[in-house]
Amino acid sequence: ILVTSSLVQVGQDLYQFYIPVYGYGIGLSASAIGGLLATLAAASFVVRFFLPWLVARLGDERVLAFSFYVSAIGFGLAPFFESVVMLAVVSFMFGLGMGCGQPITTMLIFSRSAEGRSGETLGLRQSVNNAMRVSAPAVFGFVATAFGLPPVFWISAIMMGGGGILSRPRRKG
């Protein structure tokens, strides 16, 4: 759960950092880039209204896995578009995926922690997430400098897909 939680954090941070860089690189205006980030935030907000229904219907692990897969598609598609409309669609899709991630990983950490240790476990989650917030931008900054922006998006898509694989429900027995 700590790994998937940190992947959610890294995914959100990288997307929110590299979409503006990518947008600037393809000549989008500051207001268009702001609109893309607003679309991401709106999708994260909207999906949380449906999250209780989705979790009740599909289960928390399955929703988390789907959220990673949807986010992976968003990361993978972003470098193929230069249109603000298409990038807004991709940002909305990414926001739908990552909007589920943070609440579900928090819920899983809390519910699966040992009796009386939930605060400690949530603190550990926060520490791991913050460590990733410091280290991931440096690593991906190196990748972007050495190879350009598309590999950053594609590596992130692979990481999100890996998060989906880690999150999928395990068969009982």
Coordinates of C-alpha atoms in Angstrom, one line a residue:
I1 CA 0.0 0.0 0.0
L2 CA 2.9 2.3 0.7
V3 CA 4.3 1.7 -2.8
T4 CA 0.9 2.4 -4.5
S5 CA 0.4 5.5 -2.3
S6 CA 3.8 6.9 -3.3
L7 CA 3.0 6.1 -7.0
V8 CA -0.2 8.1 -6.8
Q9 CA 1.7 11.0 -5.3
V10 CA 4.5 10.8 -7.9
G11 CA 2.1 10.5 -10.7
Q12 CA 0.1 13.6 -9.7
D13 CA 3.3 15.6 -9.1
L14 CA 4.9 14.6 -12.4
Y15 CA 1.8 15.3 -14.4
Q16 CA 1.2 18.7 -12.7
F17 CA 4.8 19.6 -13.4
Y18 CA 5.4 18.2 -16.9
I19 CA 2.1 19.2 -18.5
P20 CA 3.0 22.9 -18.1
V21 CA 6.5 22.3 -19.4
Y22 CA 5.1 20.3 -22.3
G23 CA 2.5 22.9 -23.0
Y24 CA 5.1 25.7 -23.0
G25 CA 7.2 23.6 -25.4
I26 CA 4.4 23.2 -27.9
G27 CA 3.5 26.9 -27.7
L28 CA 0.4 26.9 -25.5
S29 CA -0.5 30.1 -23.8
A30 CA -0.3 30.4 -20.0
S31 CA -4.1 30.5 -19.8
A32 CA -4.4 27.3 -21.9
I33 CA -1.9 25.6 -19.6
G34 CA -3.8 26.8 -16.6
G35 CA -7.0 25.4 -18.2
L36 CA -5.3 22.0 -18.6
L37 CA -4.4 22.0 -14.9
A38 CA -7.9 23.2 -14.0
T39 CA -9.4 20.3 -16.0
L40 CA -7.2 17.9 -14.1
A41 CA -8.4 19.3 -10.8
A42 CA -12.1 19.3 -11.9
A43 CA -11.9 15.7 -12.8
S44 CA -10.3 14.8 -9.4
F45 CA -13.1 16.7 -7.8
V46 CA -15.9 15.1 -9.8
V47 CA -14.7 11.5 -9.5
R48 CA -14.8 11.8 -5.7
F49 CA -18.5 12.2 -5.8
F50 CA -18.8 8.8 -7.4
L51 CA -16.0 7.1 -5.4
P52 CA -18.2 5.7 -2.6
W53 CA -20.5 4.1 -5.2
L54 CA -17.5 2.8 -7.3
V55 CA -15.9 1.3 -4.2
A56 CA -19.1 -0.3 -3.0
R57 CA -19.8 -1.8 -6.4
L58 CA -16.3 -2.8 -7.5
G59 CA -14.2 -3.0 -4.4
D60 CA -11.4 -0.7 -3.3
E61 CA -8.5 -2.6 -4.9
R62 CA -10.2 -2.9 -8.2
V63 CA -11.0 0.8 -8.3
L64 CA -7.5 1.6 -7.4
A65 CA -6.1 -0.7 -10.1
F66 CA -8.5 0.9 -12.7
S67 CA -7.4 4.4 -11.5
F68 CA -3.8 3.5 -12.2
Y69 CA -4.6 2.1 -15.7
V70 CA -6.6 5.2 -16.6
S71 CA -3.8 7.4 -15.4
A72 CA -1.3 5.3 -17.4
I73 CA -3.3 5.9 -20.5
G74 CA -3.4 9.6 -19.8
F75 CA 0.4 9.7 -19.4
G76 CA 1.0 7.6 -22.4
L77 CA -1.2 9.7 -24.7
A78 CA -0.2 13.2 -23.6
P79 CA 2.9 13.6 -25.8
F80 CA 1.0 12.6 -28.9
F81 CA -1.3 15.7 -28.8
E82 CA -0.7 19.4 -29.3
S83 CA -4.3 20.4 -29.4
V84 CA -5.6 22.1 -26.2
V85 CA -8.9 20.2 -26.5
M86 CA -7.2 16.8 -26.8
L87 CA -4.8 17.6 -24.0
A88 CA -7.8 18.7 -21.9
V89 CA -9.5 15.3 -22.6
V90 CA -6.2 13.6 -21.5
S91 CA -6.0 15.8 -18.4
F92 CA -9.5 15.0 -17.5
M93 CA -8.9 11.3 -17.9
F94 CA -5.8 11.5 -15.8
G95 CA -7.7 13.5 -13.2
L96 CA -10.4 10.8 -13.0
G97 CA -7.8 8.2 -12.4
M98 CA -5.6 10.0 -9.9
G99 CA -8.6 11.5 -8.2
C100 CA -9.4 8.0 -6.9
G101 CA -5.9 7.2 -5.8
Q102 CA -5.3 9.4 -2.8
P103 CA -8.5 8.7 -1.0
I104 CA -8.4 5.0 -1.6
T105 CA -4.7 4.6 -0.5
T106 CA -5.5 6.6 2.6
M107 CA -8.5 4.4 3.3
L108 CA -6.5 1.2 2.7
I109 CA -3.6 2.3 4.9
F110 CA -6.0 3.2 7.7
S111 CA -8.1 0.0 7.5
R112 CA -5.2 -2.4 7.2
S113 CA -3.0 -0.9 9.9
A114 CA -2.6 -2.8 13.2
E115 CA -5.1 -2.0 16.0
G116 CA -4.1 1.3 17.6
R117 CA -1.3 2.0 15.0
S118 CA -3.3 3.9 12.3
G119 CA -1.7 7.2 13.2
E120 CA 1.8 5.7 13.0
T121 CA 0.9 4.1 9.7
L122 CA -0.5 7.3 8.2
G123 CA 2.6 9.1 9.3
L124 CA 4.8 6.5 7.6
R125 CA 2.7 7.0 4.4
Q126 CA 3.2 10.7 4.6
S127 CA 7.0 10.3 5.1
V128 CA 7.3 7.9 2.1
N129 CA 5.2 10.2 -0.1
N130 CA 7.3 13.3 0.8
A131 CA 10.5 11.3 0.1
M132 CA 9.1 10.5 -3.3
R133 CA 8.1 14.2 -3.9
V134 CA 11.8 15.1 -3.3
S135 CA 13.5 12.4 -5.3
A136 CA 11.2 11.8 -8.3
P137 CA 11.5 15.3 -9.8
A138 CA 15.3 15.0 -9.7
V139 CA 15.3 11.6 -11.4
F140 CA 12.7 12.7 -14.0
G141 CA 14.4 16.0 -14.5
F142 CA 17.5 14.1 -15.5
V143 CA 15.5 11.9 -17.9
A144 CA 13.9 14.9 -19.5
T145 CA 17.2 16.7 -19.9
A146 CA 18.9 13.6 -21.4
F147 CA 16.1 12.3 -23.6
G148 CA 13.3 14.9 -23.8
L149 CA 9.8 15.1 -22.4
P150 CA 8.1 12.1 -24.2
P151 CA 10.1 9.5 -22.3
V152 CA 9.1 11.1 -19.0
F153 CA 5.5 10.6 -19.9
W154 CA 6.0 7.1 -21.2
I155 CA 8.1 6.0 -18.1
S156 CA 5.4 7.5 -15.9
A157 CA 2.8 5.6 -17.9
I158 CA 4.7 2.4 -17.2
M159 CA 4.9 3.2 -13.5
M160 CA 1.2 3.8 -13.4
G161 CA 0.5 0.5 -15.2
G162 CA 2.8 -1.2 -12.6
G163 CA 0.7 0.5 -9.9
G164 CA -2.4 -1.0 -11.5
I165 CA -0.8 -4.5 -11.4
L166 CA 0.2 -4.1 -7.8
S167 CA -3.3 -2.8 -6.8
R168 CA -5.4 -5.4 -8.5
P169 CA -7.4 -7.7 -6.2
R170 CA -5.7 -10.9 -5.2
R171 CA -7.6 -14.2 -5.4
K172 CA -8.6 -15.6 -2.1
G173 CA -7.4 -19.1 -1.2

